[in-house]
C-alpha atoms as one frame of an Amber mdcrd trajectory, in Angstrom:
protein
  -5.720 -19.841 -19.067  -9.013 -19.419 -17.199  -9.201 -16.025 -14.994 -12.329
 -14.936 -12.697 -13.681 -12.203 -13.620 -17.025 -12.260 -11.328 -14.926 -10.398
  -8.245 -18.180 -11.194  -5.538 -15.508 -11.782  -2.591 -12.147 -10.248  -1.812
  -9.063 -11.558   0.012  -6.595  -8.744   2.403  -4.037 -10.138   3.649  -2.291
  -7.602   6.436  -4.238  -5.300   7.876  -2.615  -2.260   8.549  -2.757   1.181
   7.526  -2.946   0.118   4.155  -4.877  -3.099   4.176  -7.243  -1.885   6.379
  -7.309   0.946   3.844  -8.313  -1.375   0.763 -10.788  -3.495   2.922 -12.813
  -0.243   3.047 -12.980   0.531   0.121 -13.668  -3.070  -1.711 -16.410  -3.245
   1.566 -17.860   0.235   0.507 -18.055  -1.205  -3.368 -20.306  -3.858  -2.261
 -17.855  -6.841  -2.016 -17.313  -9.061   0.623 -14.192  -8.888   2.239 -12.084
 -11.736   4.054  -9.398 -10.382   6.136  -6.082 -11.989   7.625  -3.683 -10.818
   9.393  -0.439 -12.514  11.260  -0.293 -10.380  14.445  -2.896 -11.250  16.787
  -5.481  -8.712  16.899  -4.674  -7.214  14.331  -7.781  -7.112  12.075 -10.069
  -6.399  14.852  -7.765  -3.550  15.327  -8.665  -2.724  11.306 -12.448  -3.407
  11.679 -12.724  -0.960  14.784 -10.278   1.746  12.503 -12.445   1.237   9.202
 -15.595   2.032  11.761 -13.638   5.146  12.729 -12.804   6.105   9.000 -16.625
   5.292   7.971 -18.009   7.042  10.547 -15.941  10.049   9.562 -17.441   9.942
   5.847 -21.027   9.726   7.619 -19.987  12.701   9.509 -19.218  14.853   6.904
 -21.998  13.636   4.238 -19.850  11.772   2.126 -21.733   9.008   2.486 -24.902
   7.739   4.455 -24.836   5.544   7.920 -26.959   2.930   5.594 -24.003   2.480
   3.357 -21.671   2.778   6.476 -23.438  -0.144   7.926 -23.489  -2.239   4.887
 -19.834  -1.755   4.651 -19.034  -2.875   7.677 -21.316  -5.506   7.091 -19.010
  -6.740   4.311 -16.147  -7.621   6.483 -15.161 -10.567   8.120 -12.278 -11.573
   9.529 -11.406 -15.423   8.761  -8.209 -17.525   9.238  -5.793 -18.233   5.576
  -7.806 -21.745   5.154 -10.696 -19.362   4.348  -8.760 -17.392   1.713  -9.967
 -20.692  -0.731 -13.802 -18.918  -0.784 -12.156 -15.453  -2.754 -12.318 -14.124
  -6.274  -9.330 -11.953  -5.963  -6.506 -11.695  -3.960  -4.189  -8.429  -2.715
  -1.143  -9.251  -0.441  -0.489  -5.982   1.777   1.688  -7.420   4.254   5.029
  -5.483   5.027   7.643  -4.518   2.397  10.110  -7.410   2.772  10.918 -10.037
  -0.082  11.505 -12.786   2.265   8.141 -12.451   4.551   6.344 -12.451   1.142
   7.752 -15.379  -0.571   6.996 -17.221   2.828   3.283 -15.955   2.836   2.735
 -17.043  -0.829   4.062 -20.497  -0.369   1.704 -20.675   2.728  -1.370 -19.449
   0.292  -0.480 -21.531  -2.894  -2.350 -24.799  -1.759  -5.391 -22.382  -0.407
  -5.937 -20.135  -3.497  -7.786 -21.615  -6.161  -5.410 -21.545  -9.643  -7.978
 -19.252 -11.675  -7.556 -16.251  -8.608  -5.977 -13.476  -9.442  -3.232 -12.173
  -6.633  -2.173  -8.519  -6.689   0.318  -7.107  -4.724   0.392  -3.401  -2.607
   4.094  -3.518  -2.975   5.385   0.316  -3.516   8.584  -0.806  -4.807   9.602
  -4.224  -4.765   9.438  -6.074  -8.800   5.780  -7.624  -9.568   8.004 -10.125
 -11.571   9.698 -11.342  -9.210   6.649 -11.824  -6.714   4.843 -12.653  -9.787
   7.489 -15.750 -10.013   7.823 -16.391  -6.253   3.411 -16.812  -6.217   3.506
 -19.746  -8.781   1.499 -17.972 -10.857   3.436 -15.307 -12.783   0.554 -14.647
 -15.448  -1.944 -14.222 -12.758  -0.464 -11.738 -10.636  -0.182  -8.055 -11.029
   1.121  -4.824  -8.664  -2.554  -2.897  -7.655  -0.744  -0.286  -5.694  -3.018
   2.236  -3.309  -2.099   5.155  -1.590  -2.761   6.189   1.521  -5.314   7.369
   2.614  -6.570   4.806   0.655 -10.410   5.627   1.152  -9.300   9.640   0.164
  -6.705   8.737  -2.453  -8.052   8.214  -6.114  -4.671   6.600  -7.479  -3.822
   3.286  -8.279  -0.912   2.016 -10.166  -1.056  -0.670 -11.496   1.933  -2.649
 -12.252   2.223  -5.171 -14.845   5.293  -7.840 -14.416   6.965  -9.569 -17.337
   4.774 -12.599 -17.803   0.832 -10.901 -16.169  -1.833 -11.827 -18.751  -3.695
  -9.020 -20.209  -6.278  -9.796 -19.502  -5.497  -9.585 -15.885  -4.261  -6.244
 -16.428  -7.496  -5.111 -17.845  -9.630  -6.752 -14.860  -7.668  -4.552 -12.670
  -7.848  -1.625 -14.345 -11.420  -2.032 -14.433 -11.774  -2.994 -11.167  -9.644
   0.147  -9.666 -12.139   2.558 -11.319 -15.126   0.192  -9.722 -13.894   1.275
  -6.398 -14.369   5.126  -7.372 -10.161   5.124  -8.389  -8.324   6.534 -11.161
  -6.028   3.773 -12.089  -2.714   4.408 -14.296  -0.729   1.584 -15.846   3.187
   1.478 -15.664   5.815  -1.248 -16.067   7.546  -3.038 -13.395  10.590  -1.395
 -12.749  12.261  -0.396  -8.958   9.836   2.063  -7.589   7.571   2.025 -10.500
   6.722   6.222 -11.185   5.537   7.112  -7.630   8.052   6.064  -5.308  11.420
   6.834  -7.999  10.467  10.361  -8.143   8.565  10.728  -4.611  11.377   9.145
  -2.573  14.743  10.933  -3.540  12.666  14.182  -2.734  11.638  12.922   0.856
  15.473  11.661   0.812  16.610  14.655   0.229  14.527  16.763   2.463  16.060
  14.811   5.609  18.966  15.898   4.224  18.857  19.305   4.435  17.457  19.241
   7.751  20.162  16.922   8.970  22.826  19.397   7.709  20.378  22.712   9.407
  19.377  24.247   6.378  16.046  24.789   7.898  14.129  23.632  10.712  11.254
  20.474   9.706   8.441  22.702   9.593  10.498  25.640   7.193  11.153  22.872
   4.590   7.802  21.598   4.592   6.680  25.399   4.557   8.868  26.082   1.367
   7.797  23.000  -0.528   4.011  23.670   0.305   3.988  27.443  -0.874   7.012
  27.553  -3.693   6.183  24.402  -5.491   2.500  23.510  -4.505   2.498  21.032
  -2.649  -0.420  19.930  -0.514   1.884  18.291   2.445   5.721  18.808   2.600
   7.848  15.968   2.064   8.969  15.806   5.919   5.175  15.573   6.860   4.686
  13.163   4.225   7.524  10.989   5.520   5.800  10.704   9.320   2.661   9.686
   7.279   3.877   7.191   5.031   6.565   5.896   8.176  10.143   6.221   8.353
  10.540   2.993   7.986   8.767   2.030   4.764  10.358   5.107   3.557  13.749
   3.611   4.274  13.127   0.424   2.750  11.983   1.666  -0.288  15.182   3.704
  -0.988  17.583   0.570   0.062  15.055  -1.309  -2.754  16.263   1.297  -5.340
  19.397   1.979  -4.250  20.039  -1.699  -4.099  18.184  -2.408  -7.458  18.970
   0.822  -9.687  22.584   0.588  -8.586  22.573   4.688  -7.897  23.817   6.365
  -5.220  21.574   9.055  -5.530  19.124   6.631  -4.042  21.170   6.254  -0.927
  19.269   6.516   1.625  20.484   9.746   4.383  22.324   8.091   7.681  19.447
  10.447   9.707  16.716   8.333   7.714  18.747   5.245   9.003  19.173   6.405
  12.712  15.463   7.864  13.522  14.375   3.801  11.744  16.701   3.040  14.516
  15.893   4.912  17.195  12.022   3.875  17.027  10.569   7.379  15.380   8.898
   6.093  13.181   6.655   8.945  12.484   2.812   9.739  13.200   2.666   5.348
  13.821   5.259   5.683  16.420   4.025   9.348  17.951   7.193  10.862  16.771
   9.660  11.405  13.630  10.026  15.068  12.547   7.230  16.172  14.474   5.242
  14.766  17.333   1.594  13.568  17.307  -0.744  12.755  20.405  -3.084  10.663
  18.515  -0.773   8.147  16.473
């Protein structure tokens, strides 16, 4: 089984929040970056928003504007044909099975067979994407977390049938990029999301039943259990929505009903509060 290891050019595909997110940072690490996105203006949406971000870092010292520039330098938005040019690939489109498997058969005749694909998924099985790709031993779970630029985790989730040495190219890679990366098998919600989630989950459910206002559960979370963002907070941050998906992935795949997800969770999805994307979820934002 041949595997490149000489990772000179990256592949992001979907360019949101979290796309966007890993484009900076692979850009900042010196690689070249090929981005794709679906939506129409959507990664010239991401290139203006990693400017932002960069300019930010320059702002505060974290880094120069010569490495700022060089960054952005790095990035290049391209149509899928152009995927064939990368050394790695990460898929960080949105958290639904079906819109994957779609994308994958789309990229199968682009991606060269020695390319490794990794996944953002937070919660959906690396096996079974790793199956649904076409090439099982070749793809692993390289999940950020957002802010990805700020946040030094990445789990990395090894399916059934990913090579080792795949696994150990992405661990190696991850701490590259200035990460800390922790292995863990595939399983529904690998560590993060199983233990994050249910608390989140839970915390909409004692302010749907008026144990406390939004702010007094973040509050109580923050100063009695340390907490550097409360879990309603959180929630607008990560989006109501993702959050919702991933609990119907665990309760649907765990078979739980702890993992249930709260009918408030269900009706702000509905409703369009989405959290600091939408302006609105449990609090409201001017800038979302």
């Amino acid at each position: 089984m041949n595997i490149r290891t000489n990772i000179k050019t990256v592949g992001v595909i979907g360019t949101g929040t979290m796309g966007s997110g890993i484009a900076q940072v692979f850009a900042q690490a010196g690689r070249k970056v090929l981005m794709y996105d679906s939506r129409p203006g959507a990664v010239d949406h991401a290139i203006v928003s990693i400017e932002k971000s960069l300019d930010k870092l320059v702002g505060k010292e974290k880094i120069t504007r010569e490495a700022a520039n060089a960054a952005l330098a790095n990035l290049k938005s391209v149509p899928m044909s152009e995927m064939r040019q990368v050394d790695l690939l990460i898929e960080a489109i949105f958290e639904d099975p079906a819109a994957k498997r779609e994308l994958y058969t789309a990229l199968a005749p682009v991606i060269p067979p020695d390319v490794v694909f990794a996944s953002n998924t937070s919660s959906i099985s690396i096996s079974e994407l790793g199956a649904a790709s076409g090439r099982p031993e070749l793809f692993i779970g390289m999940h950020f977390f957002n802010p990805v630029p700020l946040m030094k985790l990445v789990e990395v989730v090894v399916g059934l049938r990913t090579a080792e040495p795949v696994v150990e190219l992405t661990m190696n890679l991850a701490k590259e990029l200035g990460k800390v990366p922790h292995r863990v098998k595939d399983h529904p919600g690998f560590v993060s999301n199983r233990v994050l989630m249910p608390m989140i989950n839970e915390a909409i459910a004692c302010y749907a039943d008026g144990v406390a206002d939004a702010a007094t559960i973040d509050e109580i979370m923050k100063l009695g259990m340390n907490h550097p963002m409360g879990p309603l907070a959180l929630a607008d941050l990560i989006g109501l929505d993702i959050c919702l998906n991933i609990m119907e992935v665990l309760h649907r795949d765990l078979g739980d009903d702890r993992y249930r997800p709260t009918p408030l969770l269900r009706t702000m999805v509905r409703a369009g509060l989405l959290g600091r994307k939408s302006g609105k979820g449990f609090y409201t934002y001017e800038n979302p």
